Amino acid sequence: MRILVTGGAGFVGSSLALAFKHDNPSAEIIAADNLKRRGSELNLPRLRDAGIRFEHADIRDPEDLSALGPMDLLLECSAEPSVQAGYSGSPAYLLDTNLRGTLNCLEAARRHDAALVFLSTSRVYPIDPLRALPLETENEGLAIPPGAAGQGWSAYGIAEDFPLDGHRSLYGATKLASEQFIEEYRAAFGLKAIVNRCGVLAGPWQMGKVDQGFICLWAARHLYGGKLSYNGFGGHGHQVRDVLHVADLYDLLVRQLDDMSVSATGVWNVGGGDTNATSLRRLTGVCTARAGRELEIAAQPDTNPADIPWFVTDARRAMATFDWAPKRSLDILLDEVFDWLAAERDVLQPLLS
Ligand SMILES: NC(=O)c1ccc[n+]([C@@H]2O[C@H](COP(=O)([O-])OP(=O)(O)OC[C@H]3O[C@@H](n4cnc5c(N)ncnc54)[C@H](O)[C@@H]3O)[C@@H](O)[C@H]2O)c1
């Protein structure tokens, strides 16, 4: 078994590479990454110590991918993963990596007859209909009132049949376009590909920054000190997201890879769900208690064009189909993140504070 993990030094890529190696010690696992994300280089010693080979490679360049050789499974975890990317200045890097680069990965999988896992995103769902949901404020966060529901939405969250008309951010568009090419590769070439539309993923070794990885950013700033701001939607910090521990994503992938006749069809919403959802303001309370430090949090009322007030993943289809449920609650996740931040303070504080 030869597994190629593109973006293999990133948060999800390195977490999955390590988990696959742990459970399949005889598998040859290659983590390929161009180290664009600041902090990804910190994962290189962890990969090496686990017996995973690192290759500096850029998915924008088909020759880089060819040089990596054949594989049985390609986990496509490389991306510019920020929904804010491309708005200030040129979107070229975003488009070249998330669209052209993903197409290069599809080609590599086709050439080598490899199975593919594609990490799509909840941000394929369009912005205006998400902003139009009938949200109410309760317990310092936005929520769908009990009983309210429409096509593809309810208090459980957003399901796969939420209508797709409308704009969805440059990032979301690269992911939806990639999904459509995967569908074509399935039909034209019999590509076996799992497409998971993931909500927020988090866990230790996520190099949180203001525009991506807010759980680790919030925890790090509370522990180490630094500035934070409630951005958008009036600056109240009431926007809500559900969060999935990356180890729960791995558990799901193991089940999905076990039966690709089912998993390699359509798309799957994957997330922590309503029981693991938090507003920024509630997260502040939890982080303050854990860090023993209260930060003064600024308010920036203006809303960024790519931002949405509420997203909770309705993952009930994947849960029922694969007999899977997230096992690690948001509390457990935060315990692990705070432990990691404390243990690795010397290297992480300069990066994350
Ligand atoms: N983290 C989340 O909350 C989340 C949610 C939904 C979907 N996803 C998707 O999961 C995947 C992994 O995201 P992540 O959170 O690990 O992000 P990350 O930034 O931690 O990891 C991405 C890695 O890709 C690398 N990379 C960027 N451009 C590259 C290129 N051209 N060639 C090779 N490597 C390149 C980066 O250096 C980085 O190490 C992405 O596709 C992302 O869109 C993430």
CSV table of C-alpha atoms and ligand atoms in Angstrom, one decimal:
chain,number,residue,atom,x,y,z
A,1,MET,CA,0.0,0.0,0.0
A,2,ARG,CA,1.5,3.3,-1.1
A,3,ILE,CA,-0.4,6.5,0.1
A,4,LEU,CA,0.4,9.9,-1.2
A,5,VAL,CA,-0.8,12.8,1.1
A,6,THR,CA,-0.6,16.1,-0.8
A,7,GLY,CA,-0.6,19.0,1.7
A,8,GLY,CA,1.0,16.3,4.0
A,9,ALA,CA,2.7,18.8,6.2
A,10,GLY,CA,-0.5,20.8,6.8
A,11,PHE,CA,-2.8,20.3,9.7
A,12,VAL,CA,-5.2,17.8,8.2
A,13,GLY,CA,-2.6,16.2,5.9
A,14,SER,CA,-0.1,15.5,8.7
A,15,SER,CA,-2.8,14.3,11.1
A,16,LEU,CA,-4.2,11.9,8.6
A,17,ALA,CA,-0.7,10.7,7.4
A,18,LEU,CA,0.3,10.0,11.1
A,19,ALA,CA,-3.0,8.2,11.8
A,20,PHE,CA,-2.8,6.0,8.7
A,21,LYS,CA,0.9,5.1,9.4
A,22,HIS,CA,0.0,4.3,13.0
A,23,ASP,CA,-2.7,1.9,12.0
A,24,ASN,CA,-0.9,0.5,8.9
A,25,PRO,CA,2.8,0.4,9.8
A,26,SER,CA,3.8,-1.4,6.7
A,27,ALA,CA,2.2,1.1,4.4
A,28,GLU,CA,4.6,3.5,2.5
A,29,ILE,CA,3.3,7.0,3.2
A,30,ILE,CA,4.6,10.1,1.4
A,31,ALA,CA,3.8,13.5,2.6
A,32,ALA,CA,4.2,16.1,-0.2
A,33,ASP,CA,3.9,19.8,0.5
A,34,ASN,CA,5.3,23.1,-0.7
A,35,LEU,CA,5.4,24.5,2.9
A,36,LYS,CA,3.4,27.6,1.9
A,37,ARG,CA,1.5,27.6,5.2
A,38,ARG,CA,3.5,29.1,7.9
A,39,GLY,CA,4.0,26.5,10.7
A,40,SER,CA,3.7,23.4,8.4
A,41,GLU,CA,7.4,23.0,8.7
A,42,LEU,CA,6.9,22.2,12.4
A,43,ASN,CA,5.3,19.0,11.3
A,44,LEU,CA,8.3,17.7,9.4
A,45,PRO,CA,10.1,16.1,12.5
A,46,ARG,CA,6.8,14.4,13.6
A,47,LEU,CA,6.4,12.9,10.1
A,48,ARG,CA,10.0,11.8,9.9
A,49,ASP,CA,9.9,10.2,13.4
A,50,ALA,CA,6.9,8.2,12.4
A,51,GLY,CA,8.6,6.9,9.3
A,52,ILE,CA,6.7,9.0,6.8
A,53,ARG,CA,8.8,10.4,3.9
A,54,PHE,CA,8.5,14.1,3.2
A,55,GLU,CA,8.8,15.4,-0.4
A,56,HIS,CA,8.9,19.1,-1.2
A,57,ALA,CA,6.4,19.3,-4.0
A,58,ASP,CA,3.9,21.8,-5.5
A,59,ILE,CA,0.6,20.4,-6.8
A,60,ARG,CA,0.5,23.3,-9.3
A,61,ASP,CA,3.3,21.6,-11.2
A,62,PRO,CA,2.3,18.3,-12.8
A,63,GLU,CA,6.0,17.3,-13.0
A,64,ASP,CA,6.3,17.5,-9.2
A,65,LEU,CA,3.4,15.1,-8.9
A,66,SER,CA,4.8,12.8,-11.6
A,67,ALA,CA,8.1,12.6,-9.7
A,68,LEU,CA,6.4,11.3,-6.7
A,69,GLY,CA,5.6,8.0,-8.5
A,70,PRO,CA,2.6,5.7,-8.3
A,71,MET,CA,0.2,5.5,-5.4
A,72,ASP,CA,-2.8,3.3,-4.4
A,73,LEU,CA,-4.5,6.1,-2.5
A,74,LEU,CA,-4.1,9.9,-2.9
A,75,LEU,CA,-5.3,12.0,0.1
A,76,GLU,CA,-5.7,15.5,-1.4
A,77,CYS,CA,-5.1,17.7,1.6
A,78,SER,CA,-3.2,20.6,0.0
A,79,ALA,CA,-5.0,23.9,-0.5
A,80,GLU,CA,-5.1,27.6,0.2
A,81,PRO,CA,-7.8,26.8,2.9
A,82,SER,CA,-8.9,30.4,3.7
A,83,VAL,CA,-12.3,31.6,2.6
A,84,GLN,CA,-10.9,35.1,2.7
A,85,ALA,CA,-8.2,34.3,0.2
A,86,GLY,CA,-8.1,36.1,-3.1
A,87,TYR,CA,-10.1,39.2,-2.2
A,88,SER,CA,-7.2,41.6,-1.5
A,89,GLY,CA,-5.2,41.4,-4.7
A,90,SER,CA,-4.9,38.6,-7.2
A,91,PRO,CA,-6.7,35.3,-6.6
A,92,ALA,CA,-4.1,33.5,-8.8
A,93,TYR,CA,-2.5,31.4,-6.0
A,94,LEU,CA,-5.9,30.3,-4.8
A,95,LEU,CA,-7.1,29.3,-8.3
A,96,ASP,CA,-3.9,27.7,-9.3
A,97,THR,CA,-3.7,25.6,-6.2
A,98,ASN,CA,-7.3,24.8,-5.3
A,99,LEU,CA,-8.5,24.3,-8.9
A,100,ARG,CA,-5.6,23.7,-11.3
A,101,GLY,CA,-3.6,21.8,-8.6
A,102,THR,CA,-6.6,19.6,-7.7
A,103,LEU,CA,-7.0,18.8,-11.4
A,104,ASN,CA,-3.4,17.8,-11.5
A,105,CYS,CA,-4.1,15.5,-8.5
A,106,LEU,CA,-7.1,14.0,-10.3
A,107,GLU,CA,-4.8,13.3,-13.3
A,108,ALA,CA,-2.2,11.6,-11.0
A,109,ALA,CA,-5.0,9.4,-9.5
A,110,ARG,CA,-6.3,8.6,-13.0
A,111,ARG,CA,-2.9,7.7,-14.3
A,112,HIS,CA,-2.1,5.4,-11.4
A,113,ASP,CA,-5.6,4.0,-11.0
A,114,ALA,CA,-5.5,5.3,-7.4
A,115,ALA,CA,-8.4,6.0,-5.1
A,116,LEU,CA,-8.8,9.7,-4.1
A,117,VAL,CA,-10.0,11.5,-1.1
A,118,PHE,CA,-11.0,15.1,-1.6
A,119,LEU,CA,-11.6,17.5,1.3
A,120,SER,CA,-14.2,19.8,0.1
A,121,THR,CA,-15.9,22.3,2.3
A,122,SER,CA,-19.1,23.6,3.8
A,123,ARG,CA,-18.3,26.8,1.9
A,124,VAL,CA,-19.7,25.3,-1.3
A,125,TYR,CA,-23.1,26.4,0.0
A,126,PRO,CA,-24.0,29.9,-1.2
A,127,ILE,CA,-23.6,32.9,1.0
A,128,ASP,CA,-26.8,34.9,0.4
A,129,PRO,CA,-29.2,32.0,1.3
A,130,LEU,CA,-27.1,31.2,4.4
A,131,ARG,CA,-27.3,34.8,5.5
A,132,ALA,CA,-31.1,34.7,4.9
A,133,LEU,CA,-31.8,31.9,7.3
A,134,PRO,CA,-34.2,32.9,10.2
A,135,LEU,CA,-31.5,33.2,12.9
A,136,GLU,CA,-32.2,34.2,16.5
A,137,THR,CA,-29.8,35.1,19.2
A,138,GLU,CA,-29.8,32.8,22.2
A,139,ASN,CA,-27.1,32.0,24.8
A,140,GLU,CA,-24.6,34.5,23.2
A,141,GLY,CA,-24.9,32.9,19.7
A,142,LEU,CA,-27.1,32.6,16.7
A,143,ALA,CA,-29.4,29.7,16.3
A,144,ILE,CA,-32.2,28.4,14.1
A,145,PRO,CA,-35.4,28.4,16.1
A,146,PRO,CA,-36.7,25.0,17.1
A,147,GLY,CA,-39.0,23.6,14.4
A,148,ALA,CA,-38.0,26.0,11.7
A,149,ALA,CA,-36.8,24.2,8.6
A,150,GLY,CA,-36.6,24.5,4.8
A,151,GLN,CA,-34.9,22.7,1.9
A,152,GLY,CA,-31.6,21.4,3.2
A,153,TRP,CA,-31.7,23.3,6.5
A,154,SER,CA,-33.0,22.8,10.0
A,155,ALA,CA,-31.8,23.2,13.6
A,156,TYR,CA,-29.6,20.1,12.8
A,157,GLY,CA,-27.7,22.2,10.3
A,158,ILE,CA,-27.1,22.4,6.6
A,159,ALA,CA,-27.6,19.2,4.6
A,160,GLU,CA,-26.4,18.1,1.2
A,161,ASP,CA,-29.6,19.2,-0.5
A,162,PHE,CA,-29.3,22.8,0.5
A,163,PRO,CA,-29.8,24.7,-2.9
A,164,LEU,CA,-26.5,25.7,-4.6
A,165,ASP,CA,-27.6,28.8,-6.5
A,166,GLY,CA,-25.6,31.9,-5.8
A,167,HIS,CA,-22.1,33.0,-5.1
A,168,ARG,CA,-20.1,31.2,-2.4
A,169,SER,CA,-16.7,32.9,-2.2
A,170,LEU,CA,-13.7,32.4,-4.4
A,171,TYR,CA,-12.5,29.6,-2.2
A,172,GLY,CA,-15.9,27.8,-2.2
A,173,ALA,CA,-16.1,28.1,-6.0
A,174,THR,CA,-12.7,26.4,-6.4
A,175,LYS,CA,-14.0,23.5,-4.2
A,176,LEU,CA,-17.3,23.2,-6.0
A,177,ALA,CA,-15.7,23.3,-9.4
A,178,SER,CA,-13.2,20.6,-8.2
A,179,GLU,CA,-16.2,18.5,-7.0
A,180,GLN,CA,-17.7,18.8,-10.5
A,181,PHE,CA,-14.5,17.6,-12.2
A,182,ILE,CA,-14.4,14.7,-9.8
A,183,GLU,CA,-17.9,13.7,-10.9
A,184,GLU,CA,-16.6,13.9,-14.5
A,185,TYR,CA,-13.6,11.8,-13.7
A,186,ARG,CA,-15.8,9.2,-12.1
A,187,ALA,CA,-18.0,9.0,-15.1
A,188,ALA,CA,-15.3,9.2,-17.8
A,189,PHE,CA,-12.5,7.2,-16.2
A,190,GLY,CA,-14.1,5.3,-13.3
A,191,LEU,CA,-12.1,7.3,-10.8
A,192,LYS,CA,-12.9,6.1,-7.2
A,193,ALA,CA,-13.2,9.3,-5.2
A,194,ILE,CA,-14.6,10.2,-1.8
A,195,VAL,CA,-15.8,13.8,-1.5
A,196,ASN,CA,-16.3,15.1,2.0
A,197,ARG,CA,-17.7,18.6,2.4
A,198,CYS,CA,-16.1,19.4,5.8
A,199,GLY,CA,-17.2,22.0,8.3
A,200,VAL,CA,-14.6,23.5,10.6
A,201,LEU,CA,-11.9,20.9,11.5
A,202,ALA,CA,-9.6,21.4,14.5
A,203,GLY,CA,-7.2,19.7,16.8
A,204,PRO,CA,-3.6,20.0,18.0
A,205,TRP,CA,-1.0,21.0,15.4
A,206,GLN,CA,-3.4,23.4,13.6
A,207,MET,CA,-1.5,26.6,13.0
A,208,GLY,CA,-4.5,28.9,13.6
A,209,LYS,CA,-4.5,32.3,12.0
A,210,VAL,CA,-7.1,35.1,11.8
A,211,ASP,CA,-8.6,33.9,8.5
A,212,GLN,CA,-8.3,30.2,9.1
A,213,GLY,CA,-8.2,27.8,12.1
A,214,PHE,CA,-10.1,30.0,14.7
A,215,ILE,CA,-10.3,27.4,17.4
A,216,CYS,CA,-6.5,27.1,17.8
A,217,LEU,CA,-6.0,30.8,17.3
A,218,TRP,CA,-8.5,31.7,20.0
A,219,ALA,CA,-6.9,29.1,22.4
A,220,ALA,CA,-3.4,30.3,21.6
A,221,ARG,CA,-4.1,34.0,22.1
A,222,HIS,CA,-5.8,33.3,25.4
A,223,LEU,CA,-2.9,31.2,26.6
A,224,TYR,CA,0.0,33.2,25.2
A,225,GLY,CA,-1.5,36.7,25.0
A,226,GLY,CA,-2.2,38.7,21.9
A,227,LYS,CA,-5.0,40.5,20.1
A,228,LEU,CA,-8.4,39.1,19.0
A,229,SER,CA,-11.4,40.7,17.4
A,230,TYR,CA,-15.0,39.8,16.7
A,231,ASN,CA,-15.2,40.5,13.0
A,232,GLY,CA,-18.4,41.1,11.1
A,233,PHE,CA,-22.2,40.9,11.8
A,234,GLY,CA,-22.1,43.9,14.1
A,235,GLY,CA,-19.0,42.7,16.0
A,236,HIS,CA,-20.9,40.8,18.7
A,237,GLY,CA,-19.1,37.5,18.3
A,238,HIS,CA,-22.4,35.7,17.9
A,239,GLN,CA,-21.5,33.9,14.7
A,240,VAL,CA,-21.6,30.1,15.1
A,241,ARG,CA,-19.7,27.1,13.6
A,242,ASP,CA,-19.7,23.4,14.4
A,243,VAL,CA,-16.3,21.9,14.9
A,244,LEU,CA,-15.0,18.3,14.2
A,245,HIS,CA,-11.9,16.8,15.7
A,246,VAL,CA,-9.5,15.8,12.9
A,247,ALA,CA,-9.3,12.3,14.6
A,248,ASP,CA,-13.0,11.9,14.1
A,249,LEU,CA,-12.5,12.7,10.4
A,250,TYR,CA,-9.9,9.9,10.2
A,251,ASP,CA,-12.3,7.5,11.9
A,252,LEU,CA,-14.9,8.3,9.2
A,253,LEU,CA,-12.4,7.9,6.4
A,254,VAL,CA,-11.4,4.4,7.5
A,255,ARG,CA,-15.1,3.4,7.3
A,256,GLN,CA,-15.6,5.1,4.0
A,257,LEU,CA,-12.5,3.5,2.4
A,258,ASP,CA,-13.8,0.2,3.6
A,259,ASP,CA,-16.7,0.4,1.2
A,260,MET,CA,-16.0,2.7,-1.8
A,261,SER,CA,-19.0,1.3,-3.7
A,262,VAL,CA,-21.0,3.5,-1.4
A,263,SER,CA,-18.6,6.2,-0.3
A,264,ALA,CA,-17.3,7.0,-3.7
A,265,THR,CA,-20.6,8.3,-4.9
A,266,GLY,CA,-22.1,11.8,-4.5
A,267,VAL,CA,-20.9,14.0,-1.7
A,268,TRP,CA,-21.0,13.8,2.1
A,269,ASN,CA,-21.5,16.6,4.6
A,270,VAL,CA,-19.0,16.0,7.4
A,271,GLY,CA,-18.8,18.0,10.7
A,272,GLY,CA,-19.2,18.0,14.4
A,273,GLY,CA,-22.9,18.9,14.2
A,274,ASP,CA,-25.1,20.9,16.5
A,275,THR,CA,-23.8,19.3,19.7
A,276,ASN,CA,-20.3,20.6,18.9
A,277,ALA,CA,-21.2,24.1,17.7
A,278,THR,CA,-20.0,27.3,19.4
A,279,SER,CA,-20.2,31.0,18.9
A,280,LEU,CA,-17.0,33.1,19.1
A,281,ARG,CA,-18.3,34.7,22.3
A,282,ARG,CA,-19.0,31.3,24.0
A,283,LEU,CA,-15.6,30.1,22.9
A,284,THR,CA,-14.1,33.2,24.5
A,285,GLY,CA,-15.7,32.2,27.8
A,286,VAL,CA,-14.4,28.6,27.6
A,287,CYS,CA,-10.9,29.8,26.6
A,288,THR,CA,-10.8,32.4,29.4
A,289,ALA,CA,-11.6,29.7,32.0
A,290,ARG,CA,-9.0,27.3,30.6
A,291,ALA,CA,-6.2,29.9,30.2
A,292,GLY,CA,-7.0,31.8,33.4
A,293,ARG,CA,-6.5,35.0,31.4
A,294,GLU,CA,-9.2,37.4,30.2
A,295,LEU,CA,-8.4,39.2,26.9
A,296,GLU,CA,-10.0,42.4,25.8
A,297,ILE,CA,-11.6,41.5,22.5
A,298,ALA,CA,-12.0,44.2,19.9
A,299,ALA,CA,-15.1,44.6,17.8
A,300,GLN,CA,-15.1,45.1,14.0
A,301,PRO,CA,-18.7,45.4,13.0
A,302,ASP,CA,-18.3,45.4,9.2
A,303,THR,CA,-18.9,42.0,7.5
A,304,ASN,CA,-16.4,40.6,5.1
A,305,PRO,CA,-18.0,39.7,1.7
A,306,ALA,CA,-17.1,36.0,2.1
A,307,ASP,CA,-18.4,35.7,5.7
A,308,ILE,CA,-21.5,33.9,6.9
A,309,PRO,CA,-23.2,34.2,10.3
A,310,TRP,CA,-24.0,30.6,11.1
A,311,PHE,CA,-22.9,27.2,9.8
A,312,VAL,CA,-23.7,23.9,11.5
A,313,THR,CA,-23.2,20.7,9.5
A,314,ASP,CA,-26.0,18.3,9.2
A,315,ALA,CA,-23.9,15.2,8.8
A,316,ARG,CA,-26.7,12.7,9.5
A,317,ARG,CA,-26.5,11.1,6.1
A,318,ALA,CA,-22.8,10.2,6.6
A,319,MET,CA,-23.5,9.2,10.2
A,320,ALA,CA,-26.3,6.8,9.2
A,321,THR,CA,-24.5,5.4,6.1
A,322,PHE,CA,-21.2,4.7,7.8
A,323,ASP,CA,-22.4,4.0,11.3
A,324,TRP,CA,-20.1,6.9,12.4
A,325,ALA,CA,-20.5,9.7,14.9
A,326,PRO,CA,-18.0,12.2,16.2
A,327,LYS,CA,-16.5,10.7,19.5
A,328,ARG,CA,-14.5,13.7,20.6
A,329,SER,CA,-16.6,16.6,21.9
A,330,LEU,CA,-15.6,20.3,21.6
A,331,ASP,CA,-14.5,20.1,25.3
A,332,ILE,CA,-12.2,17.2,24.7
A,333,LEU,CA,-10.8,18.9,21.6
A,334,LEU,CA,-10.1,22.1,23.6
A,335,ASP,CA,-8.4,20.1,26.4
A,336,GLU,CA,-6.1,18.5,23.8
A,337,VAL,CA,-5.4,21.9,22.1
A,338,PHE,CA,-4.5,23.6,25.4
A,339,ASP,CA,-2.3,20.7,26.4
A,340,TRP,CA,-0.5,20.9,23.1
A,341,LEU,CA,-0.1,24.7,23.3
A,342,ALA,CA,1.4,24.3,26.8
A,343,ALA,CA,3.7,21.5,25.9
A,344,GLU,CA,5.1,23.1,22.7
A,345,ARG,CA,5.1,26.7,24.0
A,346,ASP,CA,8.7,27.4,22.9
A,347,VAL,CA,8.1,26.8,19.2
A,348,LEU,CA,4.4,27.8,19.0
A,349,GLN,CA,4.3,31.1,21.0
A,350,PRO,CA,6.3,33.1,18.4
A,351,LEU,CA,4.0,31.8,15.7
A,352,LEU,CA,0.6,31.9,17.3
A,353,SER,CA,0.6,34.7,19.8
B,1,LIG,N1,-9.3,23.0,8.5
B,1,LIG,C1,-10.6,23.2,8.2
B,1,LIG,O1,-11.3,23.7,9.0
B,1,LIG,C2,-11.1,22.7,6.8
B,1,LIG,C3,-12.4,22.7,6.6
B,1,LIG,C4,-12.9,22.3,5.4
B,1,LIG,C5,-12.1,21.8,4.4
B,1,LIG,N2,-10.7,21.9,4.7
B,1,LIG,C6,-9.8,21.4,3.6
B,1,LIG,O2,-8.9,20.5,4.1
B,1,LIG,C7,-7.7,20.5,3.4
B,1,LIG,C8,-6.6,20.7,4.4
B,1,LIG,O3,-6.7,21.9,5.1
B,1,LIG,P1,-5.8,22.3,6.4
B,1,LIG,O4,-6.7,22.8,7.4
B,1,LIG,O5,-4.9,21.1,6.7
B,1,LIG,O6,-5.0,23.5,5.8
B,1,LIG,P2,-3.4,23.7,6.0
B,1,LIG,O7,-3.1,25.1,5.5
B,1,LIG,O8,-3.0,23.4,7.4
B,1,LIG,O9,-2.7,22.6,5.1
B,1,LIG,C9,-2.7,22.7,3.7
B,1,LIG,C10,-1.2,22.4,3.3
B,1,LIG,O10,-1.2,22.5,1.9
B,1,LIG,C11,0.1,23.1,1.6
B,1,LIG,N3,0.0,23.7,0.2
B,1,LIG,C12,-0.6,24.9,-0.1
B,1,LIG,N4,-0.4,25.1,-1.4
B,1,LIG,C13,0.2,24.1,-1.9
B,1,LIG,C14,0.6,23.7,-3.2
B,1,LIG,N5,0.4,24.5,-4.3
B,1,LIG,N6,1.3,22.6,-3.4
B,1,LIG,C15,1.6,21.7,-2.3
B,1,LIG,N7,1.2,22.0,-1.1
B,1,LIG,C16,0.5,23.2,-0.9
B,1,LIG,C17,0.4,24.1,2.7
B,1,LIG,O11,1.8,24.4,2.8
B,1,LIG,C18,-0.2,23.4,3.9
B,1,LIG,O12,0.8,22.6,4.5
B,1,LIG,C19,-7.8,21.7,2.5
B,1,LIG,O13,-8.2,21.2,1.2
B,1,LIG,C20,-9.0,22.5,3.0
B,1,LIG,O14,-9.6,23.3,2.1
B,1,LIG,C21,-10.2,22.3,5.8
